[in-house]
Tab-separated table of C-alpha atoms in Angstrom:
chain	number	residue	atom	x	y	z
R	1	MET	CA	0.000	0.000	0.000
R	2	THR	CA	1.509	3.363	-1.058
R	3	SER	CA	0.420	6.975	-0.930
R	4	THR	CA	-0.938	6.717	-4.504
R	5	ALA	CA	-3.583	4.300	-3.263
R	6	ILE	CA	-4.840	6.815	-0.755
R	7	ASN	CA	-6.985	8.917	-3.089
R	8	SER	CA	-8.525	11.288	-0.626
R	9	LYS	CA	-7.062	13.551	1.957
R	10	ILE	CA	-6.459	12.463	5.499
R	11	LEU	CA	-9.318	13.115	7.852
R	12	LEU	CA	-8.861	13.827	11.495
R	13	PHE	CA	-12.055	13.284	13.401
R	14	SER	CA	-12.719	13.495	17.089
R	15	LEU	CA	-15.704	12.067	18.911
R	16	PHE	CA	-17.023	14.370	21.579
R	17	PHE	CA	-19.289	13.244	24.359
R	18	ASN	CA	-19.233	15.203	27.588
R	19	SER	CA	-15.477	15.275	27.195
R	20	PHE	CA	-12.872	14.938	24.491
R	21	ASN	CA	-12.171	11.238	24.970
R	22	LYS	CA	-11.050	9.909	21.592
R	23	ILE	CA	-8.424	10.914	19.073
R	24	ILE	CA	-8.410	8.871	15.887
R	25	PHE	CA	-6.259	9.622	12.860
R	26	LYS	CA	-7.902	7.956	9.871
R	27	PHE	CA	-6.934	7.487	6.218
R	28	SER	CA	-10.117	8.208	4.272
R	29	GLY	CA	-10.657	5.887	1.324
R	30	LEU	CA	-8.486	3.098	2.673
R	31	HIS	CA	-10.311	-0.178	2.062
R	32	ILE	CA	-10.131	-3.401	4.004
R	33	PHE	CA	-9.682	-5.550	0.927
R	34	CYS	CA	-6.677	-3.609	-0.315
R	35	CYS	CA	-4.808	-2.973	2.900
R	36	ARG	CA	-5.522	-6.166	4.828
R	37	CYS	CA	-6.653	-4.057	7.749
R	38	GLN	CA	-7.821	-5.419	11.050
R	39	SER	CA	-10.694	-4.279	13.202
R	40	HIS	CA	-10.007	-3.522	16.816
R	41	PRO	CA	-12.769	-2.991	19.394
R	42	ILE	CA	-12.433	0.376	21.084
R	43	ASN	CA	-14.198	1.368	24.287
R	44	ALA	CA	-16.197	-1.859	24.496
R	45	GLY	CA	-18.323	-1.429	21.414
R	46	ASN	CA	-17.091	0.848	18.646
R	47	ARG	CA	-14.843	-0.818	16.101
R	48	LEU	CA	-12.177	0.916	14.081
R	49	TYR	CA	-11.834	-0.398	10.529
R	50	GLU	CA	-9.224	0.624	7.961
R	51	ILE	CA	-7.239	2.494	10.572
R	52	TYR	CA	-4.834	-0.209	11.585
R	53	PRO	CA	-3.406	-1.983	8.502
R	54	THR	CA	-1.470	-5.191	9.024
R	55	THR	CA	1.193	-4.078	6.550
R	56	ASP	CA	3.624	-1.310	7.383
R	57	SER	CA	3.429	0.166	3.897
R	58	GLY	CA	-0.265	0.867	4.374
R	59	TRP	CA	0.304	2.410	7.753
R	60	TYR	CA	3.082	4.809	6.726
R	61	PRO	CA	2.421	6.606	3.426
R	62	GLU	CA	4.788	9.275	2.204
R	63	PHE	CA	3.139	12.383	3.570
R	64	ASP	CA	3.152	15.646	1.630
R	65	GLU	CA	2.646	18.773	3.729
R	66	LYS	CA	0.865	20.561	0.850
R	67	ARG	CA	-1.541	17.730	0.042
R	68	PHE	CA	-2.003	16.575	3.620
R	69	PRO	CA	-2.145	19.540	5.998
R	70	TYR	CA	-2.554	17.267	9.031
R	71	TYR	CA	0.890	15.746	9.150
R	72	PRO	CA	0.886	13.079	11.884
R	73	SER	CA	3.589	14.717	13.980
R	74	LYS	CA	1.334	17.755	14.377
R	75	ILE	CA	-1.630	15.781	15.629
R	76	GLU	CA	-0.248	15.712	19.131
R	77	ASN	CA	-0.652	19.464	19.379
R	78	ILE	CA	-4.400	19.075	19.788
R	79	ILE	CA	-3.937	16.869	22.851
R	80	HIS	CA	-4.180	19.579	25.447
R	81	PRO	CA	-2.997	18.800	29.001
R	82	ASP	CA	-6.535	19.533	30.190
R	83	ASN	CA	-7.648	16.457	28.237
R	84	TYR	CA	-5.025	14.065	29.622
R	85	SER	CA	-7.344	12.848	32.359
R	86	ARG	CA	-10.236	12.335	29.891
R	87	LEU	CA	-8.635	10.614	26.932
R	88	GLN	CA	-9.722	6.977	26.566
R	89	SER	CA	-8.730	6.047	22.990
R	90	LEU	CA	-5.746	7.112	20.940
R	91	VAL	CA	-4.939	5.899	17.405
R	92	LEU	CA	-2.051	7.622	15.614
R	93	PRO	CA	0.251	6.626	12.708
R	94	THR	CA	3.222	8.310	14.409
R	95	ALA	CA	4.133	9.273	17.931
R	96	SER	CA	6.920	11.433	19.304
R	97	SER	CA	9.110	10.521	22.231
R	98	LYS	CA	7.286	13.176	24.260
R	99	LEU	CA	3.924	11.493	23.764
R	100	ILE	CA	5.409	8.059	24.442
R	101	GLN	CA	6.817	9.250	27.747
R	102	LEU	CA	3.505	10.826	28.726
R	103	ILE	CA	1.766	7.504	28.110
R	104	PHE	CA	4.270	5.347	29.966
R	105	HIS	CA	4.422	7.792	32.867
R	106	GLY	CA	0.693	7.334	33.372
R	107	GLU	CA	-0.377	10.848	32.347
R	108	PHE	CA	-3.486	9.411	30.649
R	109	PRO	CA	-5.098	7.578	33.577
R	110	ARG	CA	-8.333	6.726	31.695
R	111	LEU	CA	-6.613	5.495	28.526
R	112	LYS	CA	-8.117	2.141	27.498
R	113	ALA	CA	-6.939	1.644	23.910
R	114	CYS	CA	-3.760	3.004	22.367
R	115	HIS	CA	-2.573	2.134	18.835
R	116	LEU	CA	0.648	3.867	17.800
R	117	GLY	CA	2.445	3.622	14.489
R	118	ARG	CA	5.966	4.852	13.825
R	119	CYS	CA	7.293	5.577	17.311
R	120	GLU	CA	10.483	7.208	18.391
R	121	SER	CA	12.653	5.314	20.861
R	122	ILE	CA	10.847	4.235	23.998
R	123	ILE	CA	12.529	4.886	27.333
R	124	LEU	CA	10.582	3.442	30.220
R	125	PRO	CA	10.361	5.434	33.458
R	126	ARG	CA	12.536	4.205	36.291
R	127	SER	CA	9.764	4.664	38.811
R	128	MET	CA	7.258	1.824	38.854
R	129	THR	CA	4.828	3.561	41.202
R	130	ILE	CA	2.387	4.868	38.580
R	131	GLN	CA	-0.321	2.414	37.564
R	132	LEU	CA	-1.978	2.396	34.135
R	133	GLN	CA	-5.097	0.942	35.661
R	134	ASN	CA	-7.433	1.189	32.657
R	135	LEU	CA	-5.186	0.297	29.711
R	136	ARG	CA	-6.610	-2.723	27.885
R	137	GLN	CA	-4.989	-2.561	24.446
R	138	LEU	CA	-1.633	-1.265	23.283
R	139	THR	CA	-0.108	-1.423	19.813
R	140	ILE	CA	3.451	-0.298	19.084
R	141	ARG	CA	4.858	-0.482	15.551
R	142	LYS	CA	7.933	0.536	13.622
R	143	GLN	CA	10.464	0.960	16.405
R	144	PRO	CA	13.934	2.148	15.296
R	145	GLY	CA	17.063	0.140	15.941
R	146	HIS	CA	18.522	-3.316	15.377
R	147	VAL	CA	16.239	-6.350	15.576
R	148	LEU	CA	17.921	-7.651	18.732
R	149	GLU	CA	17.549	-4.256	20.386
R	150	LYS	CA	13.851	-4.277	19.556
R	151	ILE	CA	13.434	-7.798	20.912
R	152	LEU	CA	15.029	-6.773	24.197
R	153	LEU	CA	12.855	-3.665	24.283
R	154	ILE	CA	9.754	-5.794	23.813
R	155	GLN	CA	10.776	-7.932	26.769
R	156	GLU	CA	11.285	-4.820	28.890
R	157	ILE	CA	7.959	-3.303	27.832
R	158	ALA	CA	6.119	-6.553	28.471
R	159	ASN	CA	7.589	-6.899	31.956
R	160	TYR	CA	6.765	-3.274	32.736
R	161	LEU	CA	3.175	-3.520	31.517
R	162	HIS	CA	2.670	-6.825	33.283
R	163	ARG	CA	3.191	-4.946	36.552
R	164	GLN	CA	1.618	-1.616	35.642
R	165	CYS	CA	-1.501	-2.583	33.684
R	166	PRO	CA	-3.733	-5.033	35.545
R	167	LEU	CA	-6.470	-4.883	32.871
R	168	LEU	CA	-4.214	-5.197	29.805
R	169	LYS	CA	-5.706	-7.807	27.460
R	170	ILE	CA	-3.874	-7.291	24.172
R	171	LEU	CA	-0.370	-6.032	23.489
R	172	VAL	CA	0.665	-6.016	19.825
R	173	LEU	CA	4.294	-5.314	18.950
R	174	CYS	CA	5.610	-5.243	15.405
R	175	ILE	CA	9.183	-6.159	14.478
R	176	HIS	CA	10.574	-5.989	10.969
R	177	MET	CA	12.634	-9.123	10.348
R	178	ARG	CA	15.171	-8.798	7.561
R	179	GLY	CA	17.450	-11.780	7.364
R	180	HIS	CA	16.735	-12.595	11.002
R	181	MET	CA	15.056	-15.829	12.064
R	182	LEU	CA	12.385	-15.556	9.372
R	183	ARG	CA	12.012	-14.341	5.834
R	184	ASP	CA	11.936	-10.618	5.219
R	185	SER	CA	8.602	-9.613	6.693
R	186	SER	CA	6.882	-7.669	9.410
R	187	ILE	CA	5.886	-9.841	12.327
R	188	GLU	CA	3.185	-8.946	14.810
R	189	VAL	CA	3.808	-10.361	18.257
R	190	TYR	CA	0.782	-10.800	20.482
R	191	TYR	CA	0.737	-10.914	24.245
R	192	GLN	CA	-2.629	-12.010	25.606
R	193	TYR	CA	-3.646	-11.409	29.196
R	194	GLY	CA	-0.090	-10.368	29.978
R	195	GLN	CA	1.281	-13.771	28.989
R	196	CYS	CA	3.562	-14.711	26.121
R	197	ALA	CA	1.543	-17.520	24.633
R	198	VAL	CA	2.755	-19.701	21.804
R	199	THR	CA	0.338	-19.798	18.873
R	200	ALA	CA	-2.662	-22.116	18.818
R	201	LYS	CA	-1.180	-23.932	15.813
R	202	TYR	CA	2.051	-24.507	17.719
R	203	SER	CA	0.176	-26.005	20.669
R	204	LYS	CA	-2.076	-28.179	18.506
R	205	LYS	CA	0.914	-29.556	16.643
R	206	ASN	CA	2.643	-30.253	19.948
R	207	MET	CA	-0.384	-32.182	21.206
R	208	LYS	CA	-0.528	-34.236	18.005
R	209	LEU	CA	3.197	-34.951	18.309
R	210	THR	CA	2.740	-35.993	21.941
R	211	HIS	CA	0.077	-38.546	21.001
R	212	ARG	CA	2.346	-40.026	18.331
R	213	ILE	CA	5.240	-40.367	20.778
R	214	MET	CA	3.033	-41.897	23.456
R	215	ASP	CA	1.742	-44.421	20.907
R	216	MET	CA	5.306	-45.340	19.983
R	217	LEU	CA	6.369	-45.764	23.618
R	218	ASP	CA	3.312	-47.931	24.278
R	219	ASP	CA	4.165	-50.118	21.270
R	220	LEU	CA	7.708	-50.528	22.609
R	221	SER	CA	6.408	-51.377	26.107
R	222	ILE	CA	8.388	-48.458	27.518
R	223	VAL	CA	6.949	-47.096	30.752
R	224	TYR	CA	6.741	-43.294	30.765
R	225	TRP	CA	5.059	-40.533	32.751
R	226	PRO	CA	4.422	-36.793	32.310
R	227	ASP	CA	6.981	-34.720	34.180
R	228	CYS	CA	7.933	-31.114	34.919
R	229	GLN	CA	5.353	-28.642	33.550
R	230	SER	CA	3.421	-31.445	31.878
R	231	LEU	CA	2.931	-33.170	35.233
R	232	LEU	CA	1.530	-29.893	36.551
R	233	ASN	CA	-0.894	-29.827	33.617
R	234	VAL	CA	-2.175	-33.258	34.613
R	235	LEU	CA	-2.546	-32.319	38.280
R	236	ARG	CA	-4.368	-29.087	37.380
R	237	ASN	CA	-6.637	-30.810	34.845
R	238	GLU	CA	-5.108	-28.680	32.084
R	239	THR	CA	-4.286	-29.673	28.536
R	240	TYR	CA	-1.108	-27.566	28.421
R	241	ASN	CA	0.294	-24.204	29.471
R	242	ILE	CA	-0.323	-21.621	26.769
R	243	TRP	CA	3.240	-20.299	27.136
R	244	ASP	CA	4.985	-23.669	27.445
R	245	GLN	CA	7.051	-24.588	24.384
R	246	ASP	CA	7.175	-28.365	24.844
R	247	VAL	CA	5.794	-31.473	26.541
R	248	ASP	CA	7.930	-33.311	29.103
R	249	LEU	CA	7.925	-37.075	29.554
R	250	SER	CA	10.218	-39.173	31.739
R	251	ILE	CA	11.381	-42.777	31.496
R	252	GLU	CA	13.714	-44.990	33.483
R	253	TRP	CA	16.825	-45.762	31.436
R	254	PRO	CA	18.910	-47.887	30.999
R	255	PHE	CA	16.271	-50.595	30.998
R	256	LYS	CA	16.587	-53.683	33.125
R	257	SER	CA	18.296	-56.627	31.463
R	258	ASN	CA	15.034	-58.570	31.359
R	259	HIS	CA	13.146	-55.784	29.599
R	260	ILE	CA	11.616	-56.850	26.296
R	261	HIS	CA	13.554	-54.076	24.558
R	262	SER	CA	16.737	-54.087	26.649
R	263	LYS	CA	18.637	-53.821	23.371
R	264	LEU	CA	17.592	-50.153	23.412
R	265	ASN	CA	20.174	-49.626	26.134
R	266	ASN	CA	22.396	-49.121	23.133
R	267	LEU	CA	22.058	-45.365	22.696
R	268	GLN	CA	22.580	-45.325	18.945
R	269	LEU	CA	19.990	-48.061	18.450
R	270	PHE	CA	17.562	-46.134	20.641
R	271	ILE	CA	18.002	-43.032	18.489
R	272	GLU	CA	17.584	-45.045	15.288
R	273	THR	CA	14.368	-46.534	16.667
R	274	PHE	CA	12.947	-43.041	17.128
R	275	GLN	CA	14.088	-42.061	13.658
R	276	SER	CA	12.497	-45.160	12.115
R	277	ASN	CA	9.193	-43.907	13.544
R	278	ASP	CA	9.557	-40.638	11.615
R	279	PHE	CA	10.862	-38.425	14.397
R	280	ASN	CA	13.723	-35.987	14.330
R	281	VAL	CA	15.936	-36.748	17.347
R	282	GLU	CA	18.327	-34.492	19.202
R	283	TYR	CA	20.222	-36.001	22.122
R	284	TYR	CA	21.835	-33.923	24.862
R	285	PRO	CA	24.248	-36.258	26.703
R	286	ASP	CA	25.061	-33.816	29.508
R	287	ARG	CA	21.379	-33.444	30.308
R	288	LYS	CA	20.313	-37.050	29.642
R	289	LEU	CA	17.584	-35.776	27.397
R	290	PHE	CA	16.024	-36.728	24.066
R	291	SER	CA	14.188	-33.978	22.219
R	292	LEU	CA	11.816	-35.302	19.560
R	293	SER	CA	10.131	-33.314	16.822
R	294	SER	CA	8.629	-33.900	13.402
R	295	VAL	CA	10.989	-34.923	10.631
R	296	ASN	CA	13.097	-32.092	9.164
R	297	GLU	CA	12.392	-29.775	12.093
R	298	LYS	CA	14.787	-28.669	14.788
R	299	SER	CA	13.417	-29.548	18.200
R	300	ALA	CA	14.632	-26.422	19.957
R	301	ARG	CA	12.604	-24.061	17.762
R	302	GLN	CA	9.643	-26.195	16.675
R	303	PRO	CA	6.939	-28.115	18.553
R	304	HIS	CA	8.747	-30.889	20.395
R	305	VAL	CA	8.576	-33.410	23.207
R	306	ASP	CA	11.417	-33.853	25.681
R	307	ILE	CA	12.072	-37.325	27.083
R	308	TRP	CA	14.111	-37.303	30.292
R	309	LEU	CA	16.273	-40.344	31.068
R	310	TRP	CA	16.285	-41.180	34.790
R	311	LYS	CA	18.839	-43.667	36.071
R	312	ARG	CA	18.095	-46.108	38.893
R	313	TYR	CA	20.417	-46.387	41.881
R	314	ASP	CA	19.349	-49.205	44.165
R	315	GLU	CA	22.378	-51.401	44.829
R	316	HIS	CA	23.526	-51.095	48.439
R	317	GLU	CA	21.174	-48.153	48.849
R	318	ILE	CA	18.887	-47.938	51.866
R	319	LYS	CA	16.378	-45.928	49.831
R	320	PRO	CA	16.534	-46.670	46.083
R	321	VAL	CA	16.235	-43.578	43.915
R	322	LEU	CA	15.956	-42.366	40.341
R	323	GLN	CA	18.454	-39.626	39.580
R	324	LEU	CA	18.925	-37.062	36.844
R	325	PHE	CA	21.380	-34.244	37.462
R	326	ASP	CA	20.236	-31.381	35.269
R	327	SER	CA	20.430	-27.718	36.269
R	328	SER	CA	16.819	-27.111	35.237
R	329	LEU	CA	15.588	-29.580	37.869
R	330	LYS	CA	15.430	-28.909	41.597
R	331	TYR	CA	14.313	-32.382	42.683
R	332	GLN	CA	17.092	-34.398	41.041
R	333	SER	CA	17.094	-37.497	43.230
R	334	ARG	CA	13.631	-39.017	43.622
R	335	LEU	CA	12.662	-41.941	45.791
R	336	ILE	CA	11.601	-44.915	43.713
R	337	SER	CA	8.787	-45.412	46.211
R	338	ASP	CA	7.509	-41.952	45.188
R	339	ILE	CA	7.456	-43.016	41.533
R	340	TYR	CA	6.199	-46.585	41.535
R	341	PRO	CA	3.662	-47.995	41.234
R	342	LEU	CA	2.453	-45.461	38.676
R	343	GLN	CA	-1.168	-44.316	38.930
R	344	SER	CA	-3.629	-44.223	36.014
R	345	VAL	CA	-5.228	-40.879	35.115
R	346	THR	CA	-6.796	-39.286	32.048
R	347	TRP	CA	-4.857	-36.614	30.156
R	348	LEU	CA	-5.196	-35.388	26.571
R	349	GLY	CA	-8.187	-37.676	26.200
R	350	ARG	CA	-6.261	-40.861	26.921
R	351	ASN	CA	-5.102	-42.967	29.838
R	352	VAL	CA	-1.626	-42.102	31.066
R	353	LYS	CA	0.421	-42.991	34.135
R	354	ILE	CA	1.772	-40.520	36.656
R	355	PRO	CA	4.046	-41.058	39.700
R	356	LYS	CA	2.458	-42.425	42.850
R	357	GLN	CA	3.439	-39.304	44.809
R	358	SER	CA	2.936	-36.755	42.028
R	359	HIS	CA	1.874	-33.947	44.352
R	360	LYS	CA	4.954	-34.484	46.520
R	361	ILE	CA	7.210	-34.376	43.451
R	362	ALA	CA	5.494	-31.224	42.138
R	363	TYR	CA	5.792	-29.567	45.553
R	364	LYS	CA	9.524	-30.300	45.792
R	365	GLU	CA	10.093	-29.118	42.234
R	366	TYR	CA	7.918	-25.981	42.186
R	367	GLY	CA	7.079	-25.100	45.791
R	368	THR	CA	3.794	-24.461	47.551
R	369	SER	CA	2.170	-22.671	44.583
R	370	TYR	CA	2.555	-25.597	42.173
R	371	MET	CA	-1.219	-25.890	41.628
R	372	LYS	CA	-1.432	-22.276	40.463
R	373	PRO	CA	-0.093	-21.444	36.974
R	374	ILE	CA	2.733	-18.931	37.313
R	375	PHE	CA	3.908	-16.962	34.306
R	376	ILE	CA	7.700	-17.050	33.880
R	377	ARG	CA	8.638	-13.840	32.057
R	378	ASN	CA	11.935	-15.193	30.750
R	379	ASN	CA	9.887	-17.522	28.553
R	380	CYS	CA	8.771	-14.446	26.585
R	381	LEU	CA	12.198	-13.740	25.139
R	382	HIS	CA	12.857	-17.466	24.720
R	383	ASN	CA	9.649	-17.992	22.741
R	384	LEU	CA	10.155	-14.856	20.670
R	385	ILE	CA	13.714	-15.674	19.597
R	386	ASP	CA	12.624	-19.173	18.590
R	387	GLY	CA	9.620	-17.805	16.699
R	388	ARG	CA	6.915	-19.553	18.722
R	389	TRP	CA	4.688	-16.488	19.076
R	390	PHE	CA	4.084	-16.407	15.333
R	391	TYR	CA	4.394	-20.107	14.464
R	392	ASN	CA	1.980	-20.720	11.579
R	393	ARG	CA	2.879	-24.025	9.904
């Protein structure tokens, strides 16, 4: 979308009720079918169409002062300080650093929806005492700087808003990727409810992959159980965590000598068995971990299932244990009596087995709040770098 496609002058319209509570900068004549625009609900009812294109080229035409007397940078002049406490909706193609600072310093206490286009650099206030109590939607596009700088800025903004905006439902951040992670394109990153969720397609593919792996393990008579975050999902009657990038299963390995598939104690043969079932396999020897994904996909970045390999220590031991020394685990030495006999439960629409003392294991691993989902902010940057927020295969 270029300026030639915008065949009528830019209109600035303001909706007045008892107070001046909306400022919307609209391109007249911009059509949904030609700009791939989205509609965004504003103030719990009114919808803005054609104002927020999904493509940067439609959002930033080449403005001509003579043809378009309302150049975006001048729009801010009509936002009088007397209106700061009244403004509820703000939609602008550009925003100066001054306006950005006013917003993030909480100078618009009633602001509910804010969609900003080309923004100057954002510097967050050091003080975290001001609350943006009413902000529900925020869009930030076209930030200057290197891609990595913008990714780090997104993380900082997300953390800040997570604390400052209790009602925030949607945060949309746009990064232009050129030769980074994905093909040259503009990517919109969505936070929902203050959480950095992976996409629905990513999660669905992960669930399908999990069923395939469980079927394979059942066919091989390999005993397994959900572990880590996946064990929490079972205990909470959840399918999965919307921000979790994988599914975790555990097995006891090496197998006992009388196991029907004891030959799989040969690591290379074990890997080849997974591969023969159409899985991509990555093995991390230091972590005693298999990471399985669909063929031709790298487990770390794509939907994947981790299989943890726990080793039994029971000779000359008063209390036999399963051990796995990985830095990501707190409870690294688990009593065998806490694991076996496994208990049958229903998860993902099928019967699975979980440790006998699952609640004890979850408590030792995650503490007293293990039954309450807790958002780990570091997952945001992790999921963004690996492209899980916009996974669309």
